[in-house]
XYZ file of C-alpha atoms in Angstrom:
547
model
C 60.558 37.423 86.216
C 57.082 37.988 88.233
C 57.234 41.633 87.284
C 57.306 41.220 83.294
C 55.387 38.483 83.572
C 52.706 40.946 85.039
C 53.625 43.625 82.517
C 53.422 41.156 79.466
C 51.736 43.160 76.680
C 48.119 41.987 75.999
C 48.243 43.180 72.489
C 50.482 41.029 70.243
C 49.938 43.520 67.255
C 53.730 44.808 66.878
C 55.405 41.773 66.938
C 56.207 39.680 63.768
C 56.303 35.944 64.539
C 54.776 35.430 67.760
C 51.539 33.931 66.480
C 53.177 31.423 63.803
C 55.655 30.091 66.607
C 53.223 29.637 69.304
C 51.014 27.489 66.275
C 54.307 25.979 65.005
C 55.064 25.035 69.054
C 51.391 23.620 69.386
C 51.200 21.786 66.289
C 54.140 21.423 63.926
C 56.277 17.738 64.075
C 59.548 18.153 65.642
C 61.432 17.086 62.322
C 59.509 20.073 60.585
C 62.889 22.164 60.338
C 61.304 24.866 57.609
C 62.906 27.545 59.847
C 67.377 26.770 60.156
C 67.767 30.318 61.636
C 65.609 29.492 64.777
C 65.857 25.490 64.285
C 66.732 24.510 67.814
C 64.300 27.299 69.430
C 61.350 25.946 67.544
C 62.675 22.768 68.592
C 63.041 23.618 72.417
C 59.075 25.566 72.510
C 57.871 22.160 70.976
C 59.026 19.796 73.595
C 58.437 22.178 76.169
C 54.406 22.655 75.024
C 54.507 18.533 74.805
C 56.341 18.273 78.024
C 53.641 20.084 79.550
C 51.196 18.006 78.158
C 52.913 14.857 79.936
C 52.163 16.840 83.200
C 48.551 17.308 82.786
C 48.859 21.425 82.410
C 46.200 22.401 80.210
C 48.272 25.670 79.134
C 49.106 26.769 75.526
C 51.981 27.126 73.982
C 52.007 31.064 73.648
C 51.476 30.962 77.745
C 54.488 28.243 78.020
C 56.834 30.186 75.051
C 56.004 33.861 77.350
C 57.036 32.160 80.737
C 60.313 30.567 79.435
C 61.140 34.285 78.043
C 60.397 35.738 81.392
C 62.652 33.359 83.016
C 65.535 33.996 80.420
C 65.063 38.030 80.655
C 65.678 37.696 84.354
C 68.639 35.761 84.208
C 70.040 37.908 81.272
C 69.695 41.314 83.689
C 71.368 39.047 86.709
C 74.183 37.847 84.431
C 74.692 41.443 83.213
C 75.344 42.484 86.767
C 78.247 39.764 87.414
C 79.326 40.972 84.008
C 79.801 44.624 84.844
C 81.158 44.020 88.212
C 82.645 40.913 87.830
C 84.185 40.635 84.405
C 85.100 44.677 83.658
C 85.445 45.385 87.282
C 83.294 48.289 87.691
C 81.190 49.384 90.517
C 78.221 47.308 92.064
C 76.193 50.534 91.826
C 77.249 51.024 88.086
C 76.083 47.371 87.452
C 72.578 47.570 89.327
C 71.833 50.932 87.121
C 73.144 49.391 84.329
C 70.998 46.396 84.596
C 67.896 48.585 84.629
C 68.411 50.294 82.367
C 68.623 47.639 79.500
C 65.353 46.134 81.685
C 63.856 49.242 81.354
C 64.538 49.748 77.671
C 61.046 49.416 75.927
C 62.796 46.918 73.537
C 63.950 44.534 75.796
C 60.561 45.290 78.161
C 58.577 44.273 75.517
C 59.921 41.462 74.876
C 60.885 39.964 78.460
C 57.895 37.821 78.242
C 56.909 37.303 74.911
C 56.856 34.194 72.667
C 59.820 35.114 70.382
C 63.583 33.770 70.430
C 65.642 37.297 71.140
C 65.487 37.535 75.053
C 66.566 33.598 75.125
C 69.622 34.093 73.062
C 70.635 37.267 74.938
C 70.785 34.819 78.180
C 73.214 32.635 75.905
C 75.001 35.100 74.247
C 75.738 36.973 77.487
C 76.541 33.441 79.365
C 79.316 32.965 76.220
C 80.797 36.210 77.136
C 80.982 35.766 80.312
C 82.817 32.380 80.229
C 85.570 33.725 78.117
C 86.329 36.811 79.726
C 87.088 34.129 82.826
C 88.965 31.922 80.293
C 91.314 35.467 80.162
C 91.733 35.587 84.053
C 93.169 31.864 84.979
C 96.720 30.644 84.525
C 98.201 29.904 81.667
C 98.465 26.380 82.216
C 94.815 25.698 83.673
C 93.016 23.028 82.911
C 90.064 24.727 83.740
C 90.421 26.950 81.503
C 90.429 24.713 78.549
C 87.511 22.836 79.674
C 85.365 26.142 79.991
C 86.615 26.815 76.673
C 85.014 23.853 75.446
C 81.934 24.564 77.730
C 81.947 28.116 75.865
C 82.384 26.237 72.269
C 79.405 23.535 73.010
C 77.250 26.805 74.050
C 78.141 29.135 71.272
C 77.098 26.256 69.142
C 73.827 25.588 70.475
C 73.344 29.300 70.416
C 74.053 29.696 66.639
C 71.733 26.557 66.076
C 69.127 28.488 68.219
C 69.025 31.750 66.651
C 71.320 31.534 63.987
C 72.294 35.380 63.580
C 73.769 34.624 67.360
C 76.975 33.614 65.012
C 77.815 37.483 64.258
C 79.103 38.541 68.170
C 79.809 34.608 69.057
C 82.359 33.988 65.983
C 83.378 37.160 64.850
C 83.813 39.088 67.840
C 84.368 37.181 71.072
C 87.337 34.716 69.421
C 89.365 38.428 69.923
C 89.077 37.866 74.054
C 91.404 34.833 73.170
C 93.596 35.809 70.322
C 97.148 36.243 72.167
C 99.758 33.495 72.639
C 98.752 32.280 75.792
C 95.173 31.753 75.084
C 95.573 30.410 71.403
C 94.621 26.698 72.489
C 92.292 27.757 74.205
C 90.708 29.801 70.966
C 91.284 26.879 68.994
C 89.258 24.436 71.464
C 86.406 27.340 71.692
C 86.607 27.480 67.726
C 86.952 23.701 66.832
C 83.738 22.394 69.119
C 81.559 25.577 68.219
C 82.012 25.169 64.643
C 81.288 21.117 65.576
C 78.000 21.734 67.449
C 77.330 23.944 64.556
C 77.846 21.607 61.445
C 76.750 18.924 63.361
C 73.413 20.290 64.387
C 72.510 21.598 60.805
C 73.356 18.057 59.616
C 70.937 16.305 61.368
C 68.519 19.053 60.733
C 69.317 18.197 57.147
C 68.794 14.573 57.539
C 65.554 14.916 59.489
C 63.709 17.505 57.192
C 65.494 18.050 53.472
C 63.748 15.538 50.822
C 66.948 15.339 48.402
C 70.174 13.539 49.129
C 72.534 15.386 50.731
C 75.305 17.762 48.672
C 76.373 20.759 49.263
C 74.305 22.267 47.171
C 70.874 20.854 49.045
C 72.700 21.950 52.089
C 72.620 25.404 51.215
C 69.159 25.305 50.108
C 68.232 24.062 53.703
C 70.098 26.658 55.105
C 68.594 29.193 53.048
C 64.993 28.702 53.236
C 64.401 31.831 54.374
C 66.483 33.949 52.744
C 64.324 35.097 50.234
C 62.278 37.224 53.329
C 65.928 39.332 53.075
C 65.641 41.992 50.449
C 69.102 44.204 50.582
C 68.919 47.013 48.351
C 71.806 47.865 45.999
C 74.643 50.258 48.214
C 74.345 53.709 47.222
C 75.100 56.897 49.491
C 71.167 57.476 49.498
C 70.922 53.628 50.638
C 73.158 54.127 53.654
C 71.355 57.660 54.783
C 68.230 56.567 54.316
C 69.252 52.798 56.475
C 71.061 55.020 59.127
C 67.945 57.628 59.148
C 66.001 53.795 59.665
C 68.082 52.654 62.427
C 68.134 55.623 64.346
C 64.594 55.368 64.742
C 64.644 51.575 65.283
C 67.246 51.828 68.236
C 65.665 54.488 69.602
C 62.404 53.073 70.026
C 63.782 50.029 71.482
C 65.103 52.251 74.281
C 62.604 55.005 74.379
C 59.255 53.961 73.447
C 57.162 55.553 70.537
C 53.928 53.858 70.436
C 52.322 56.677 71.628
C 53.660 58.872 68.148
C 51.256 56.597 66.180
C 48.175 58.441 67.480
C 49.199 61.900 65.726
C 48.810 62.205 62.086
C 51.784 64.457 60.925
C 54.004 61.747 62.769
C 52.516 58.642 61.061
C 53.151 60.594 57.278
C 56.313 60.992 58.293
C 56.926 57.424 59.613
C 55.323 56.362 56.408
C 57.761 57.665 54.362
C 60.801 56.747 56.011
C 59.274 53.274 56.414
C 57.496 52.859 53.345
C 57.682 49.089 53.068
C 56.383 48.807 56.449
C 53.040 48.589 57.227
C 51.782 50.899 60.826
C 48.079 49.712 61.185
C 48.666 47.964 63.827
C 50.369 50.561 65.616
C 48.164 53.064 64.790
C 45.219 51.267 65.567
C 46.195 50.517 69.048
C 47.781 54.175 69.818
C 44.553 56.200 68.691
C 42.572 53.687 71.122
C 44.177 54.427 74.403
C 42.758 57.872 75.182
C 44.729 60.296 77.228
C 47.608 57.857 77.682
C 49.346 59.382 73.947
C 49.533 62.521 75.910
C 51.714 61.670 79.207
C 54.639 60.354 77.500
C 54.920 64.008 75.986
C 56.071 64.815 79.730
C 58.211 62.079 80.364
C 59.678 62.405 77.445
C 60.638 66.060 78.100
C 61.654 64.970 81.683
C 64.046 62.227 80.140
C 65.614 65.132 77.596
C 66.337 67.470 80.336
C 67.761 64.157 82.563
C 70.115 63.307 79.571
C 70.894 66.845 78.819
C 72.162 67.403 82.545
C 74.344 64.153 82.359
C 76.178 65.078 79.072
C 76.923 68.435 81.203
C 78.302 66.427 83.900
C 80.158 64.106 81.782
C 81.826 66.562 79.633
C 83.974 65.117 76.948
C 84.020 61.628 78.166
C 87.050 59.125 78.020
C 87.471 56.406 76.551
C 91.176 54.604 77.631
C 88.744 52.237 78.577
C 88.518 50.541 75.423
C 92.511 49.934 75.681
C 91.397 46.835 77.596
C 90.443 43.598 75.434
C 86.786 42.857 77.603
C 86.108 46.631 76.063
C 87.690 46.122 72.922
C 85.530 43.231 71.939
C 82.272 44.673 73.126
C 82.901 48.029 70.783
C 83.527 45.152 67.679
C 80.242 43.107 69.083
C 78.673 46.944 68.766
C 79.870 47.314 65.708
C 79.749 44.469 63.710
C 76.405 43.074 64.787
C 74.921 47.093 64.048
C 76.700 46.850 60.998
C 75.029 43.689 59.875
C 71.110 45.198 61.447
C 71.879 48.414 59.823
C 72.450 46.330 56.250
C 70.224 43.950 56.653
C 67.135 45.163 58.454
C 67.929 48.862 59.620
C 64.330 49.458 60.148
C 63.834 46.409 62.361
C 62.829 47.310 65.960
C 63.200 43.336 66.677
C 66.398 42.915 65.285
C 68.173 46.046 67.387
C 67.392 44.681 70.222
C 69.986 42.029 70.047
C 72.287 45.560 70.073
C 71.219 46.033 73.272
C 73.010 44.473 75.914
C 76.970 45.482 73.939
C 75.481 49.086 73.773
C 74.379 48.906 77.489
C 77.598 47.783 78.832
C 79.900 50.261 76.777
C 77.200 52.721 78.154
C 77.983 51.197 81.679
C 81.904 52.454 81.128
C 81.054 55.686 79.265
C 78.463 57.134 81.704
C 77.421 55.492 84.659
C 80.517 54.935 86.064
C 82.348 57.876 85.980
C 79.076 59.788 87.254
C 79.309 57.233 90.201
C 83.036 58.239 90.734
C 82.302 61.812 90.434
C 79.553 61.844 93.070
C 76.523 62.409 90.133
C 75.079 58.993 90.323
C 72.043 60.550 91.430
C 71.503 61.456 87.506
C 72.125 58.092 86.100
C 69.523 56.415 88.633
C 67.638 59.334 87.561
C 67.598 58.347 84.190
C 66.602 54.721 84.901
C 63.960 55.882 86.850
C 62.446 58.176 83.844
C 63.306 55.824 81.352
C 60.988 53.139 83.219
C 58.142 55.884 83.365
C 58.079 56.850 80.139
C 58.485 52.851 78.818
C 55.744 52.004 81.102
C 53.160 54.814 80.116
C 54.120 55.200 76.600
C 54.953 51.628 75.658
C 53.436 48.949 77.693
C 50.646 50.802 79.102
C 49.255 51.260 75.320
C 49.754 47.616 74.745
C 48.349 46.338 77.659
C 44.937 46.076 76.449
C 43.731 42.489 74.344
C 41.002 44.418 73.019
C 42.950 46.934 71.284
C 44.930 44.644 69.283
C 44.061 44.698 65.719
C 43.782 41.453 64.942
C 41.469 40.820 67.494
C 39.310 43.327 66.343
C 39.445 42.539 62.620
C 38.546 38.821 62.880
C 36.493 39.322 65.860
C 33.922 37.312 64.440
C 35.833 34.480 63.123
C 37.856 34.205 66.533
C 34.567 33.724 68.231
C 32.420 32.067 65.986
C 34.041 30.365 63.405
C 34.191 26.235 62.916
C 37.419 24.101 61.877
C 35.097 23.689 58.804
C 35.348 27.130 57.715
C 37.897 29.023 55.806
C 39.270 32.454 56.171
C 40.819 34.314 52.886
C 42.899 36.714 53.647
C 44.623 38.617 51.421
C 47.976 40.986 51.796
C 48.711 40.739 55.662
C 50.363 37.993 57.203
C 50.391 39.049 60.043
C 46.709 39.228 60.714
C 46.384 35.131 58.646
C 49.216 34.214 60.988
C 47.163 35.426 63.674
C 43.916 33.817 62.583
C 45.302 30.687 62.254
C 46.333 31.046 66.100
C 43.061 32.678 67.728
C 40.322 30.974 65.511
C 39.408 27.513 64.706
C 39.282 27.913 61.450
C 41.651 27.104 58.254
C 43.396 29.929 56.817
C 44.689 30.675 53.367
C 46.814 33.607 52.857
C 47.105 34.873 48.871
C 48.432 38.023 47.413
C 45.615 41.453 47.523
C 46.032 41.515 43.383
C 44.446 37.611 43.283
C 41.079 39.342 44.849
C 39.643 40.001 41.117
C 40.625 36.869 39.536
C 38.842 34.693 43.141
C 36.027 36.740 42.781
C 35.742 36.301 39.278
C 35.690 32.606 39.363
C 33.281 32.421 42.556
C 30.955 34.286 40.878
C 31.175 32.069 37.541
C 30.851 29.319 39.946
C 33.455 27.654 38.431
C 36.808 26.945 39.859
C 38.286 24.210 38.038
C 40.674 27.081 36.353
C 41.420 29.162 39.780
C 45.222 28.639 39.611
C 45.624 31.031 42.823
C 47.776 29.139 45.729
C 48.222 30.320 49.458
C 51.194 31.898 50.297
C 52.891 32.059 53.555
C 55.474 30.113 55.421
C 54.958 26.805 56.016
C 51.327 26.904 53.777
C 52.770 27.876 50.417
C 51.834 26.433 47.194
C 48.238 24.820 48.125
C 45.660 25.262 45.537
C 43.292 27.875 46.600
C 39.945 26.337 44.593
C 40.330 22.765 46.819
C 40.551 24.508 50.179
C 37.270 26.282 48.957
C 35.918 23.266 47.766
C 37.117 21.038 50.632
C 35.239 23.896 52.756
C 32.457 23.136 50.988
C 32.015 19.750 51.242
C 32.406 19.758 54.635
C 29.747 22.117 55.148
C 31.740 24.907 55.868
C 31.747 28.450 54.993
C 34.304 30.357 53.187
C 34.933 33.968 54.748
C 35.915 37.349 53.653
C 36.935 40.166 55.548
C 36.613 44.075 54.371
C 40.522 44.196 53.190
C 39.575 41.837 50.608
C 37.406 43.667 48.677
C 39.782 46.982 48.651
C 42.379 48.178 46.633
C 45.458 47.309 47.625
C 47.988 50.450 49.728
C 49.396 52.742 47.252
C 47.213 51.556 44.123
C 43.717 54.054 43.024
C 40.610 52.213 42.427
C 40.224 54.038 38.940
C 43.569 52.322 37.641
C 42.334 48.556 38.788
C 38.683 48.187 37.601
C 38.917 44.624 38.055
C 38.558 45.605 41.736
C 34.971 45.776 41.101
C 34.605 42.371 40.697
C 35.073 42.192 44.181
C 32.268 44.412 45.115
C 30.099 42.797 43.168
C 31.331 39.440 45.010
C 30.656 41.250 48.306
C 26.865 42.351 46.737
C 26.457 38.840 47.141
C 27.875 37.476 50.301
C 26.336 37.425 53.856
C 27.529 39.942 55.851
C 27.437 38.607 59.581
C 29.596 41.091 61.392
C 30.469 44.830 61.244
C 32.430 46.761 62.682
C 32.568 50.597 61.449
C 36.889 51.250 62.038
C 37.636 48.073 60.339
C 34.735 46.759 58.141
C 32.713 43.602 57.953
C 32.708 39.657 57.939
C 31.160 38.358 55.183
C 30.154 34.474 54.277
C 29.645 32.281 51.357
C 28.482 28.944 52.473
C 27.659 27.489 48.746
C 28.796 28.172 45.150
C 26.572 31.027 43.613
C 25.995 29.342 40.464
């Protein structure tokens, strides 16, 4: 725990969510459900910021959210031990490599102590697992065994109702470690009270949070208030290369870090293409910052291909009999399914592989660091670890270690340190860097689409807003009219403030095929500029309608 912890990335820039939890954690109501997938997380971070308020800590939430990670990442690598060595009965030596190398993994590194919900449901996940493969060692008539079944039901629930895609391994691959005849009670007690904690849970969420009287179809629309952040393209053969060309680089980032690619241009087109709807500034920002650092990983990286090379050697054509036996069985379908799902769903996702991990690290546990260990060549496995941690901790962590390389930061430099809970920030086609606003600055954000910059600047120059029908976007601040923030702002005294994005075209589009983008730098012709900064533009003000 102490060592990620003192490891924790400084820069926040490459992860999605951390910055709208930690605010949800520090400010939202606990009966604010807007989020079912993560409902009892968001829950959990809440009480424990307020909890630590009862105490008299004066820490924040993202501090509070990072530490209860740490603590979960710790006991995930220690439960991953007992699994390997305990439940599937391989060596102690196999486990402790094992166990470093999924703590090793740049994925899982990253985020051992960060604000976000995937390291806390690994713990649970993992703790599910390993209750049921027990379940499969006691006698047939043991009570015991039915009451851990339950214990295993009452957790998978909770789990689901904490990060709801926990249902995928939970309740479509584990029930298979109890489906023969002398375990089918004990399947159908696991099956009955998970399902129970489930419904239940998502009930009183419902109760708490949705404004319409309950039916089934209100339900659903609970559930699904975030689905529409899902967009699944139509299946075609160039769908599934182009996901499994988008995975492949997702998983193997999360094991072998590649923040250190961004600083090289050919490698950022390239990304750019097979990630078109994702945007790299971040990344890139950060990577072409850290100086000689983009160059050592180009060592360890070759060191860690020659490793691997030599243990494939080794290994030859590897066996598999292993999977014969249900604990291995049901990990492969946990692989499988849950990678399925990703690969669908999110393929290019580095966040959402990670929950891959620990399946793909155990089945690597029985396909390769064992038999090396029983063939005497377990010098090449620890071997691995060992470069695997290098290269992670050069040419991942190392290059987000820094605060003042993270882009946000840099960007709204001047609203972080200056700005008043009068003012109010526009920013316009990155949520990211709103969401992170809203965190690091006093002020109010409003997030609106880039293509709404004409028709604002055309009505704040009119000095008119009365027919500015522009509304924030965002979770949780959708739908407010834009022209009485800016006119709240005023009236308060406050200043309204732009930063350089909004005055630029947005990615993909030319200039010459929007001219109503000049309306924006005629808007700018008249702001205050109070801040520059030549990589990522100015800060500009408007304290007063112009007309």
């Amino acid at each position: 725990m102490a060592f990620y912890l003192l490891t924790a990335a400084g820069n926040i820039s490459e992860t999605d969510d951390v910055y709208a939890f930690a605010y949800r954690a520090e400010n939202f109501p606990l009966d604010y459900l807007s989020d079912p997938r993560l409902m009892l997380y968001h829950i959990s971070m809440r009480l424990l910021f307020l909890a630590s308020g009862l105490l008299g800590w004066d820490v924040s939430a993202l501090v509070l959210m990072r530490g209860f990670s740490a603590v979960c990442a710790a006991a995930s690598l220690l439960l991953l031990m007992r699994i390997v060595f305990v439940d599937l009965k391989l060596s102690a030596a196999t486990a402790v490599v094992s166990a470093a190398v999924l703590g090793c993994s740049y994925g899982f590194w990253r985020y051992a102590a960060e604000a976000e919900v995937y390291v806390p449901a690994i713990f649970l996940i993992l703790l599910v697992f390993h209750g049921l493969v027990r379940i499969t060692s006691g006698a047939r008539d043991d009570a015991s065994g039915l009451f851990l079944s339950a214990g295993c039901g009452v957790i998978s629930g909770i789990t689901v109702l904490f990060y709801q895609p926990s249902v995928i391994p939970l309740f479509f691959a584990f029930p298979f470690l109890l489906l023969y005849r002398a375990r089918l009670f004990h399947l159908g007690v696991y099956g009955v009270i998970g399902g129970a904690v489930v419904i239940s849970g998502y009930l009183l969420g419902f109760f708490a949070f949705w404004p319409e009287p309950f039916s089934l179809a209100a339900f659903e629309a609970f559930l699904s208030q975030r689905s529409s952040e899902f967009i699944v393209p139509t299946f075609s053969l160039k769908t599934l290369v182009v996901s499994m060309i988008r995975s492949a680089f997702a998983i193997g980032h999360d094991l072998v870090s590649m923040n250190w690619v961004f600083a090289f241009d050919p490698v950022i087109a390239l990304i750019q293409q097979a990630f078109s709807y994702h945007i790299i500034d971040e990344e890139v920002f950060s990577a072409r910052r850290a100086g000689f650092l983009v160059y050592l990983p180009i060592v360890t990286v070759v060191a860690l291909a020659t490793v691997s090379l030599r243990i494939l050697v080794v290994l030859g054509i590897p066996s598999i009999t292993f999977l014969k036996q249900r604990p291995f069985l049901v990990i492969f379908l946990w692989t499988a399914i849950n990678g399925a799902i990703v690969g669908r769903l999110n393929p290019g996702g580095l966040e959402a592989w990670i929950m891959v991990f620990p399946p793909l690290i155990l089945l690597f546990a029985a396909l390769v660091v064992e038999p090396c260990m029983r063939m005497g060549r377990g010098a090449w496995v620890v071997a691995f670890a060992v470069v695997l941690s290098l290269h992670n901790a050069v040419g991942g962590m190392a290059l987000v270690r820094d605060p003042a390389h993270e882009y946000a930061r840099v960007v709204g430099a001047w609203v972080i340190d200056e700005a008043k809970s009068e003012d109010l920030v526009i920013v316009t086609g990155d949520a990211s860097l709103g969401e992170s606003l809203r965190y690091l600055s006093a002020a109010q954000v409003a997030f609106v689409g880039e293509f709404q910059a004409p028709v604002i600047s055309a009505r704040l120059l009119d000095g008119d807003l009365s027919d500015l029908a522009t509304r924030t976007k965002g979770r949780d601040f959708d739908g407010v009219p834009l022209h009485e923030l800016i006119e709240t702002t005023w009236r308060a005294d406050g200043r309204v403030i732009f930063l350089e994005r909004f005055f630029e075209v947005p990615r993909g589009f030319k200039r010459e095929n929007w001219p109503e983008f000049e309306l924006t730098s005629v808007l700018r012709a008249q702001l205050e500029q109070v801040h520059d900064n030549p990589d990522v533009g100015g800060t500009y003000l408007l304290s007063e309608p112009l007309q």
